Each structure stands twice: as structure tokens, then as C-alpha cells.
Short mmCIF file of C-alpha atoms and ligand atoms in Angstrom, two decimals:
data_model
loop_
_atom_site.label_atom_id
_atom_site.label_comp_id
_atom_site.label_asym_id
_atom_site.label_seq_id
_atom_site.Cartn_x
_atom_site.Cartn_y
_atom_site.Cartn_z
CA UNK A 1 247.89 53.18 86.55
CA UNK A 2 250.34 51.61 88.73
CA UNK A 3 249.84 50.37 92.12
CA UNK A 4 250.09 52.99 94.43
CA UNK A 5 247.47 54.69 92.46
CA UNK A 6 245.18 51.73 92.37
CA UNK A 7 245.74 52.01 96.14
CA UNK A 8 244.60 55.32 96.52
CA UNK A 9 241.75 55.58 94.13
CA UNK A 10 240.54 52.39 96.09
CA UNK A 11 240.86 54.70 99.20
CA UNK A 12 238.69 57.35 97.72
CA UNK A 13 236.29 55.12 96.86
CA UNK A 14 236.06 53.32 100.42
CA UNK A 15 235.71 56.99 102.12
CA UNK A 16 233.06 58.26 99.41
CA UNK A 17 231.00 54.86 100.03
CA UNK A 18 231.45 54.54 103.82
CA UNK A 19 229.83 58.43 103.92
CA UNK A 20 227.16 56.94 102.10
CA UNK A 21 226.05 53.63 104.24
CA UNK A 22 222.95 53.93 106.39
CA UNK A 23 222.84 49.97 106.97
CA UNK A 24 224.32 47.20 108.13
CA UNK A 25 223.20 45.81 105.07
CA UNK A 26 224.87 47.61 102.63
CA UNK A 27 227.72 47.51 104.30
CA UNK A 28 227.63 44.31 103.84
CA UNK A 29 227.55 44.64 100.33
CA UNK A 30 230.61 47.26 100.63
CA UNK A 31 232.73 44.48 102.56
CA UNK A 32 231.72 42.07 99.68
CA UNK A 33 233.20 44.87 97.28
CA UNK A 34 236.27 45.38 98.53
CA UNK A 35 237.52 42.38 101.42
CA UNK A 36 235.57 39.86 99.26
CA UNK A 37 237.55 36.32 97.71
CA UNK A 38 236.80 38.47 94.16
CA UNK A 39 237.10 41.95 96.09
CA UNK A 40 239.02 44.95 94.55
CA UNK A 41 241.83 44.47 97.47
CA UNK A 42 241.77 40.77 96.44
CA UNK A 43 242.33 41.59 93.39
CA UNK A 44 245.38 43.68 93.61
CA UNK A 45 246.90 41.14 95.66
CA UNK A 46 246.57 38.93 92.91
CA UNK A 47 248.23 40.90 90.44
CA UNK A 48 251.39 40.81 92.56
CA UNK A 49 252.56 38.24 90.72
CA UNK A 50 252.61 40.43 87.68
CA UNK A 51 255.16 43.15 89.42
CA UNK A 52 259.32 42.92 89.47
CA UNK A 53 259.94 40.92 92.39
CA UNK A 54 262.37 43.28 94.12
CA UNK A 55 259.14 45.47 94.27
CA UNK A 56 256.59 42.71 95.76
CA UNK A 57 258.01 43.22 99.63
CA UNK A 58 256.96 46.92 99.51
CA UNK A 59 253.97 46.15 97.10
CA UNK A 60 253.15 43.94 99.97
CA UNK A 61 253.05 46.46 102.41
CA UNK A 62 251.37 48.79 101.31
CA UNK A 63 248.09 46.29 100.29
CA UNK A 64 248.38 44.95 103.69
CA UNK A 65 248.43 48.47 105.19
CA UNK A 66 245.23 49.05 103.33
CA UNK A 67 243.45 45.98 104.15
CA UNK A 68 243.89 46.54 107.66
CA UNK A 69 243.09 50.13 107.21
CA UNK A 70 239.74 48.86 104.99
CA UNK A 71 238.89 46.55 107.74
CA UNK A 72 238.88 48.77 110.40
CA UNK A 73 237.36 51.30 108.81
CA UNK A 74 234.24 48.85 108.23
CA UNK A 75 234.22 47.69 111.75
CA UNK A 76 234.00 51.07 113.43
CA UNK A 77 231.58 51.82 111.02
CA UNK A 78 229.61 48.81 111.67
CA UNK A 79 229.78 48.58 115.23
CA UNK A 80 228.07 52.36 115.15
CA UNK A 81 225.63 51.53 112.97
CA UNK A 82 224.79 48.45 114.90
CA UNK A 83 224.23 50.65 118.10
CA UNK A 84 222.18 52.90 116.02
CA UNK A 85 219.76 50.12 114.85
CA UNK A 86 219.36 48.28 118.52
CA UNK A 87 218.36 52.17 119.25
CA UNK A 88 215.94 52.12 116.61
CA UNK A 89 214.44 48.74 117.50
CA UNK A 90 213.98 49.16 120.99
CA UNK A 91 212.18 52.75 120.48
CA UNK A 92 210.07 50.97 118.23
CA UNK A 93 209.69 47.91 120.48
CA UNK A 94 208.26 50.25 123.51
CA UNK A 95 206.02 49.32 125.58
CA UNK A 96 203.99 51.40 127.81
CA UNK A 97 203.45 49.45 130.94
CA UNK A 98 201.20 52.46 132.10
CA UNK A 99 198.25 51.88 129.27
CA UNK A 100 195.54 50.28 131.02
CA UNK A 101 194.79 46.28 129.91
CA UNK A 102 192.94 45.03 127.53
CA UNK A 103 189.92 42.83 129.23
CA UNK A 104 189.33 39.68 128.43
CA UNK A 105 186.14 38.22 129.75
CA UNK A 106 186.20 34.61 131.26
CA UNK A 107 183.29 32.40 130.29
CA UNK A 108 181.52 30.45 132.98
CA UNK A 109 179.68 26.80 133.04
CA UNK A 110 175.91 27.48 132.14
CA UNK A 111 173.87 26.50 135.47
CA UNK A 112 172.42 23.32 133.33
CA UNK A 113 175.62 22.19 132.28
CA UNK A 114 177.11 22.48 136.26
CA UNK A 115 173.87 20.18 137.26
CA UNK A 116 174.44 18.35 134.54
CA UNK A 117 178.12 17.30 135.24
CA UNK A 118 176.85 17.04 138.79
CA UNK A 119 174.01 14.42 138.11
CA UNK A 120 176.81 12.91 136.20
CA UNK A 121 179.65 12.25 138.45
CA UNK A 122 177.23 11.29 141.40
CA UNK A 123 175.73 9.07 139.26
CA UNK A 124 178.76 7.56 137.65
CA UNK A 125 180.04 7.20 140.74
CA UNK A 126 176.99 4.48 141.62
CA UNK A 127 178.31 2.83 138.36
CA UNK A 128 175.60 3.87 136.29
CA UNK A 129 176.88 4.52 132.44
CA UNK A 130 175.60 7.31 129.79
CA UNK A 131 173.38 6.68 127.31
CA UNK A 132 172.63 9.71 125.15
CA UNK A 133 169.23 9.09 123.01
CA UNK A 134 168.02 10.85 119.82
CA UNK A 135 166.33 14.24 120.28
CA UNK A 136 163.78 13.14 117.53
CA UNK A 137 161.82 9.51 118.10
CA UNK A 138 159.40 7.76 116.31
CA UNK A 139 156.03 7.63 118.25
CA UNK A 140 156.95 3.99 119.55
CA UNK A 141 160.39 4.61 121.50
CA UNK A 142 158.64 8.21 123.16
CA UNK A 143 155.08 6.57 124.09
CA UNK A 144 153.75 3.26 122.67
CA UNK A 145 156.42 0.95 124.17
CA UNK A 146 156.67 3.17 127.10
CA UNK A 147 152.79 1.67 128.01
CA UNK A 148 151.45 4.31 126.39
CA UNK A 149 149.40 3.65 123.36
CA UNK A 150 147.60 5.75 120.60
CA UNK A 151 144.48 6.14 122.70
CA UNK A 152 146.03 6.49 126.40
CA UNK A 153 145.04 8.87 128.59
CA UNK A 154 148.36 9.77 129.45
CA UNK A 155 149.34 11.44 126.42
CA UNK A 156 147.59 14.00 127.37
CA UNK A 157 150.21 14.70 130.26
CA UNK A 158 152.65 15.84 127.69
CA UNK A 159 152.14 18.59 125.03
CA UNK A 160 153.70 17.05 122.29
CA UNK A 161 155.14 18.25 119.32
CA UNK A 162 154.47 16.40 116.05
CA UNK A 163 157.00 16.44 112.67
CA UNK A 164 155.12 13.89 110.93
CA UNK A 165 152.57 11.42 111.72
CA UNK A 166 154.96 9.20 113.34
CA UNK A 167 157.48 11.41 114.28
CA UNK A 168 157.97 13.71 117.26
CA UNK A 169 160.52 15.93 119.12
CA UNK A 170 160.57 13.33 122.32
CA UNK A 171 158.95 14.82 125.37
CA UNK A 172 161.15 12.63 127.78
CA UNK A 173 164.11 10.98 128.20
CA UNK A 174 162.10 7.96 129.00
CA UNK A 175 162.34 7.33 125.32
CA UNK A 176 166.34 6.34 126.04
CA UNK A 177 165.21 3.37 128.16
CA UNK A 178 163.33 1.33 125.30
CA UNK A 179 166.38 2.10 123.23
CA UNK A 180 168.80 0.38 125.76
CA UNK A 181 166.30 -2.48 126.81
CA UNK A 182 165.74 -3.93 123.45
CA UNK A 183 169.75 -3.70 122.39
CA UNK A 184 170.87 -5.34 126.00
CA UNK A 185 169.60 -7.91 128.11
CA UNK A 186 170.36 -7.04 132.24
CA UNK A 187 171.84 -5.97 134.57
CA UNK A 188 171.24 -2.57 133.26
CA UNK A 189 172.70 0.77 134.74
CA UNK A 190 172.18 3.75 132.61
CA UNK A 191 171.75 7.62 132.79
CA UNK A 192 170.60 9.37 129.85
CA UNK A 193 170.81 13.43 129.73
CA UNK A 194 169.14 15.75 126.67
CA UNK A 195 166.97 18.29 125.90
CA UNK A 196 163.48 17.62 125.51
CA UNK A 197 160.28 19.25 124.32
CA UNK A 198 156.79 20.02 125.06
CA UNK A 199 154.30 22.99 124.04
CA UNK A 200 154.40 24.56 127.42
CA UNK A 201 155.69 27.75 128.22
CA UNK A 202 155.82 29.79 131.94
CA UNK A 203 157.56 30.94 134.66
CA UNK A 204 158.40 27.35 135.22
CA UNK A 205 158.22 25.69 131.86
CA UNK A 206 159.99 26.47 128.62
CA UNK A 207 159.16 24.54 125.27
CA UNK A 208 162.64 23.11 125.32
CA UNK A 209 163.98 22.02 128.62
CA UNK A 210 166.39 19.21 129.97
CA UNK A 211 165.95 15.66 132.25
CA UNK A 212 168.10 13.01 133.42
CA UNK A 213 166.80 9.84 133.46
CA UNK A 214 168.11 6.38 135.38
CA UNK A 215 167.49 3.09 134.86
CA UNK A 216 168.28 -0.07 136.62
CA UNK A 217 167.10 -3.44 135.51
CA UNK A 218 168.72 -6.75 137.26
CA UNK A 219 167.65 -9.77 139.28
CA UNK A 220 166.01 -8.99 142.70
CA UNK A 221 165.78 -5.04 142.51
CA UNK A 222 162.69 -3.38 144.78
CA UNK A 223 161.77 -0.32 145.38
CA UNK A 224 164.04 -0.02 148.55
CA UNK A 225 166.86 -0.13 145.97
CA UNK A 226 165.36 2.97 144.65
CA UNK A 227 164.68 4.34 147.77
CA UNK A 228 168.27 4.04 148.86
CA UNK A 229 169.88 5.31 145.97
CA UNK A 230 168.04 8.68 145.67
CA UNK A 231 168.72 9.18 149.91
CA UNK A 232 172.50 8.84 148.54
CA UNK A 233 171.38 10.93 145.29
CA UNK A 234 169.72 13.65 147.51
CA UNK A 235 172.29 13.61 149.90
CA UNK A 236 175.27 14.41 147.65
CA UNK A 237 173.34 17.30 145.33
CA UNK A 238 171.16 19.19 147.94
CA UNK A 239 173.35 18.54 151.28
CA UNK A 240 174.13 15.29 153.97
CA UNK A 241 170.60 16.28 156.11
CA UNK A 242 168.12 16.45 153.39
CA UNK A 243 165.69 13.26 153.57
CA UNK A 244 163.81 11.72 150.72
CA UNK A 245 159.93 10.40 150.62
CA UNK A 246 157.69 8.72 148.27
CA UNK A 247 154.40 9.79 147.51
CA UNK A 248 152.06 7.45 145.22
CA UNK A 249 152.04 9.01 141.73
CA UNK A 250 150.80 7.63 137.95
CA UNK A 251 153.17 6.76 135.04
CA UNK A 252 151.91 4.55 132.75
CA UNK A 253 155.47 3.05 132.22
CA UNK A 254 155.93 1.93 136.02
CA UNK A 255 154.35 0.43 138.67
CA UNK A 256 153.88 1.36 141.23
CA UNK A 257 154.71 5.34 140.57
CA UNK A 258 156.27 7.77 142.75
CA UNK A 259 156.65 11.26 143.48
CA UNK A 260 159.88 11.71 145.58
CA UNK A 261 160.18 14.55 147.29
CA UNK A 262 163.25 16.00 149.29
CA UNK A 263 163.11 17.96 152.89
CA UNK A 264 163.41 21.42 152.34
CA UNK A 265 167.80 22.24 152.20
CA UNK A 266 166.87 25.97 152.53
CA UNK A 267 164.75 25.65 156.15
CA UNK A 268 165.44 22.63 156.92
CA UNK A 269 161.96 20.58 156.66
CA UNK A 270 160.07 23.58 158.67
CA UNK A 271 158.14 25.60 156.42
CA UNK A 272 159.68 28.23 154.03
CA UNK A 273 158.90 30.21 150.86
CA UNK A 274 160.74 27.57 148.93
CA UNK A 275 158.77 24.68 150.03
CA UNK A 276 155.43 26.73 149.98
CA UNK A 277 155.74 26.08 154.13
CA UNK A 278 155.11 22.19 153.27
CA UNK A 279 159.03 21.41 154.43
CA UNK A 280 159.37 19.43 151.24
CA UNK A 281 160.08 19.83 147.59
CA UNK A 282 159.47 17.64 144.42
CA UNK A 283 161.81 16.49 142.58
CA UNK A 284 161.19 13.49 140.43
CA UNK A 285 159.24 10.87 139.25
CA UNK A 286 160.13 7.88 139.16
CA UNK A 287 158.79 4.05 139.71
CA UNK A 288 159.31 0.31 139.38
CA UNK A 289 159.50 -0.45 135.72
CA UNK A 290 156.01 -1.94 134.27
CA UNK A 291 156.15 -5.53 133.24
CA UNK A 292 154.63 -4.80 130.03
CA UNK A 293 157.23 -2.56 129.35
CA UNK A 294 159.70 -4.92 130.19
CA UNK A 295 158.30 -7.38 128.35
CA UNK A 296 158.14 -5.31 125.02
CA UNK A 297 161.87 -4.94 125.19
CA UNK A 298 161.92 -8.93 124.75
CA UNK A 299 163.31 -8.99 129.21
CA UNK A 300 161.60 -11.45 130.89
CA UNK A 301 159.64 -10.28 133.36
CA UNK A 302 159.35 -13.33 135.64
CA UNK A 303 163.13 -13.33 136.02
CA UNK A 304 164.18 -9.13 136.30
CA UNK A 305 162.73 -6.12 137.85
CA UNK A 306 163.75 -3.03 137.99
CA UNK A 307 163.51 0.88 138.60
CA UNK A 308 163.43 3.96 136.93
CA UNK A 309 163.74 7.67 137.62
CA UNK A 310 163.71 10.90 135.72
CA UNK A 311 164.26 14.32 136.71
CA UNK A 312 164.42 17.90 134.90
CA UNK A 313 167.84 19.52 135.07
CA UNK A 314 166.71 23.30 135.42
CA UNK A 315 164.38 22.68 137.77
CA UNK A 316 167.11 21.15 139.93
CA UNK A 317 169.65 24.06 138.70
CA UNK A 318 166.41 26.18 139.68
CA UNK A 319 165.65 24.62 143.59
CA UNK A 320 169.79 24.79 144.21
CA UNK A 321 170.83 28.32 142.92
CA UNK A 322 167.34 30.10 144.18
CA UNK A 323 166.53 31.02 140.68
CA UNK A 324 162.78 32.09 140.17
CA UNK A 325 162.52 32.28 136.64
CA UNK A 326 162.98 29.23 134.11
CA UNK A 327 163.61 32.04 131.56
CA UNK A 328 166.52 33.25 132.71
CA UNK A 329 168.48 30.02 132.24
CA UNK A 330 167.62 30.21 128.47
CA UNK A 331 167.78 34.11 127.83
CA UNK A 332 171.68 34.00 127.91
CA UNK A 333 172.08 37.49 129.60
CA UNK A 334 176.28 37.52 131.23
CA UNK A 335 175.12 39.46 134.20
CA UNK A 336 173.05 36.22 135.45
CA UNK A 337 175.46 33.56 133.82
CA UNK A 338 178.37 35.17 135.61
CA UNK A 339 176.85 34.48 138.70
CA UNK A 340 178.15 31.02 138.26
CA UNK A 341 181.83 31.25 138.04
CA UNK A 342 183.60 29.28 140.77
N1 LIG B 401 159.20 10.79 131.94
C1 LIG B 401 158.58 11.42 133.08
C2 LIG B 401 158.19 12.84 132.73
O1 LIG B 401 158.76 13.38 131.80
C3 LIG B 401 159.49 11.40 134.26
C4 LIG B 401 159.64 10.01 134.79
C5 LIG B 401 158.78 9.52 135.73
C6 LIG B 401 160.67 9.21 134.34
C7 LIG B 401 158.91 8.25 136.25
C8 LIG B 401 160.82 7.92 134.83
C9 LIG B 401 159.91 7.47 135.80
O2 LIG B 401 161.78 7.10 134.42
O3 LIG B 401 160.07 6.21 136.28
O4 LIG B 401 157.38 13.42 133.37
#
């Protein structure tokens, strides 16, 4: 076969394939083939060395003729089939702004854990620190060192349940305070938050529930410490008019005990359904920590004083967001925890 021929059976070849591509991919292949460093049209180029030389000059012209007319061939080719895939892709890429949106549903804070953080950052803010107690104690950390022995009365305040012998599911947070006491010597600031349980179950009790308890032990702290900080305390969570006052109460852990009450944020101290028409509304208990207690914890009595406080977080959550049902802050129904989004 001489050249010429070559040249056109190469050219019947390029116009059989080219009919044949549906791809920018194998037409990549088909460039390969032919343009290709070991390409057919390469090839014959090469063998130029092989013809007369008074022939190369034309020779030469003619392979350069069809490697031009190879290469545009190719691009017109690809620059259609280019168009035609963009086509493809952005038919396939559609989107139909019209389709209505998929939901997603924000959560919200539970109405515990906004008190919670509340309690917290007032709190904090007087420079108390967190302590966070176990959820199971030993008999001694949730009553014995608390004042309360085996045969106290005052067990009998709290439904308790037992795991063992010696080992309960704590019905306070009280239990935190022996904890710190006997690890650290004063001055003491700490706030301890959890869940804690008693067999009780109502309107206004569950069997698993949540308090907040304070506790300040230092040189020279009275009760008009206490006093001062809940006014601040009361201010901040229920509103800057709402008073605080101190009615004589029992705990066998402090002494003297107090019930504090706040004036009523919904009427104002005048008599509503809130406060039962009294104008105020318990809160917490709280007292002046009992020597003995003190005293267990290895604190010298003589020396320190100090106060203690401890409050239920739903029952707060409860009196601030007008919620008459404990149940509903444990059921977990959205339409009620919605409520809560800011
Ligand atoms: N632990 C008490 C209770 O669960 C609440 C309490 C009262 C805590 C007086 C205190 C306190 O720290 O001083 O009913």
C-alpha cells in the first residue's frame, strides 16, 4: 500500500468512527488512536524517512493536510458533544423551585433545663461553683450525716426508695453538701443541680423530679446573708418587685429552718389564684447549717457558720410558665414543649 492509500483508508476509518462516538470519552480514545505520540498519523510520519527524498515535501503535505483535517474533525465533534452533555446534565440537575419544602422541626430547651441554666447563671454570677453529686448515695451522705439518723423522725418526710440496705436513690440534693464539706475546708460556695427521687406521685409530685441546692460555709455568715442573697435570687428569676420572707420551718440539717416565700409576680402580693389569695408563694427551704452537721464534716463549728438552701426546679419552671400539671413537664408531648422556643 503506498502512502496516499494509507492516507485514505485512515480517512475512512476516522469518518466510520467519528459516526460512531456518543462520548467525550471515547473520543478520547479515538484522538489517542489516531493524533496520539504512537497514533496511526504518527506513525506515517515516521515512516517518512523510509520514502525517496524528492517525494518527502509532497509526502509532507499531504500528512499535514490530514492531521489538520483529523484535528478539526475531532474538535467540531467534540465541542458538539460537549454541548450535548452540559444539556444532559443540567436536565438532570433540575430543580423545581415550585415543590413545596421539606420541614424540619426545631427542637426547643425543655422548661427544666431553661430554669436550670437560669438558677445557674444567677447563681454563678454570686460566685457560687457547681457541684454535681451522685444520683445513688449510701444512707450516710442522703440522711445520717445530714442530722438525720436511722430512727429520726424526719425520714419520714421523704418517701424513699431503697436498692439495698444501705443504698438509696437520694431524695435531695442535700446529699451534695456532705460530699463537698468533708473534701474542703471553707469558704465554701457551691450549687449542686440533679434529679432526685421519692415515692410520691400527683398533680404536683412525680417520683423523679429535680432541686438546686446552695451552700455557703465561711467565717461570720448569718442568716441576713441568706436573706440578702435570695432578695437578689428572687429578684432576678421572678421580676425586680417581688419581695422575699422567712417563715420558721424544720430541717433536721439546719438551724434555725426556713420557709421562704416570694410575693406573688402574677398579682402583685394582693390575692390571686396563684397564691391561693395569700399574696405569697413558697419556694424553698432553706436554713443555717446545723453544727452537728458541720461538725461531722470534720469544720469546726466554733470558727464557721453557714447557710443552705434548696429548691425544686419544676416547681419553679411550674410558678414562672403558669403550668398546672407536674406531668406535663415529664410526658414529652411537642405541642407543650414548643411552647418554649424563644
Ligand atoms: N432537702 C430539702 C428537701 O428536699 C430542701 C432543703 C431545705 C435544702 C433546707 C436545704 C435546706 O439545703 O437548708 O425538702
Amino acid at each position: 500500500m503506498n502512502v496516499q492509500e494509507k492516507i485514505k483508508k485512515i480517512e475512512e476509518q476516522i469518518e466510520a468512527a467519528v459516526a460512531d462516538v456518543k462520548s467525550s470519552k471515547t473520543l478520547l480514545d479515538l484522538k489517542l488512536r489516531f493524533l496520539g505520540k504512537t497514533g496511526e498519523i504518527s506513525a506515517l510520519l515516521k515512516n517518512m524517512r523510509d520514502i525517496p527524498p524528492e517525494q518527502r515535501p509532497q509526502m509532507g503535505k499531504l500528512l499535514n493536510a490530514l492531521r489538520q483535517w483529523t484535528e478539526e474533525k475531532f474538535d467540531k465533534l467534540e465541542s458538539g458533544l460537549k454541548q450535548l452533555e452540559l444539556k444532559a446534565r443540567y436536565s438532570q440537575e433540575k430543580i423545581d423551585v415550585t415543590m413545596p419544602a421539606n420541614i424540619t422541626e426545631d427542637g426547643a430547651y425543655h422548661p427544666n433545663t431553661l430554669i436550670r441554666n437560669e438558677l445557674i447563671s444567677i447563681f454563678s454570677g454570686m460566685g457560687f461553683e457547681i457541684f454535681e453529686g451522685p444520683e445513688i448515695e449510701n444512707d450516710y451522705y442522703n440522711f445520717t450525716a445530714l442530722n438525720t439518723p436511722k430512727d429520726h423522725p424526719a425520714r419520714d418526710m421523704q418517701d424513699t426508695f431503697y436498692l439495698a440496705e444501705d443504698l438509696l436513690l437520694r431524695t435531695q440534693t442535700s446529699a451534695g453538701q456532705i460530699r463537698v464539706m468533708e473534701k474542703k475546708q471553707p469558704p465554701i460556695k457551691i450549687l449542686s443541680p440533679g434529679k432526685v427521687y421519692r415515692s410520691d406521685d400527683d398533680a404536683t409530685h412525680s417520683p423523679m423530679f429535680s432541686q438546686m441546692e446552695g451552700l455557703v460555709v465561711d467565717k461570720g455568715i448569718t442568716l441576713c446573708d441568706l436573706k440578702g442573697m435570695l432578695d437578689e435570687f428572687a429578684r432576678k428569676i421572678f421580676g425586680g418587685a417581688v419581695k422575699t420572707r422567712l417563715r420558721p420551718s424544720y430541717f433536721p440539717f439546719t438551724e434555725p429552718s426556713v420557709e421562704v416565700d416570694v410575693s406573688c409576680f402574677e398579682c402583685g402580693g394582693n390575692g390571686c389564684r396563684l397564691c391561693k389569695g395569700t399574696g405569697w408563694i413558697e419556694v424553698l427551704g432553706a436554713g443555717m447549717v446545723n453544727r452537728h452537721v458541720l461538725e461531722g464534716c470534720g469544720i469546726d463549728a466554733d470558727e464557721y457558720t453557714g447557710f443552705a438552701f434548696g429548691m425544686g426546679i419544676e416547681r419553679i419552671a411550674m410558678l414562672k410558665y403558669g403550668i398546672n400539671n407536674m406531668k406535663l413537664l415529664f410526658e414529652g408531648d411537642t405541642r407543650f414543649l414548643k411552647q418554649f422556643k424563644d
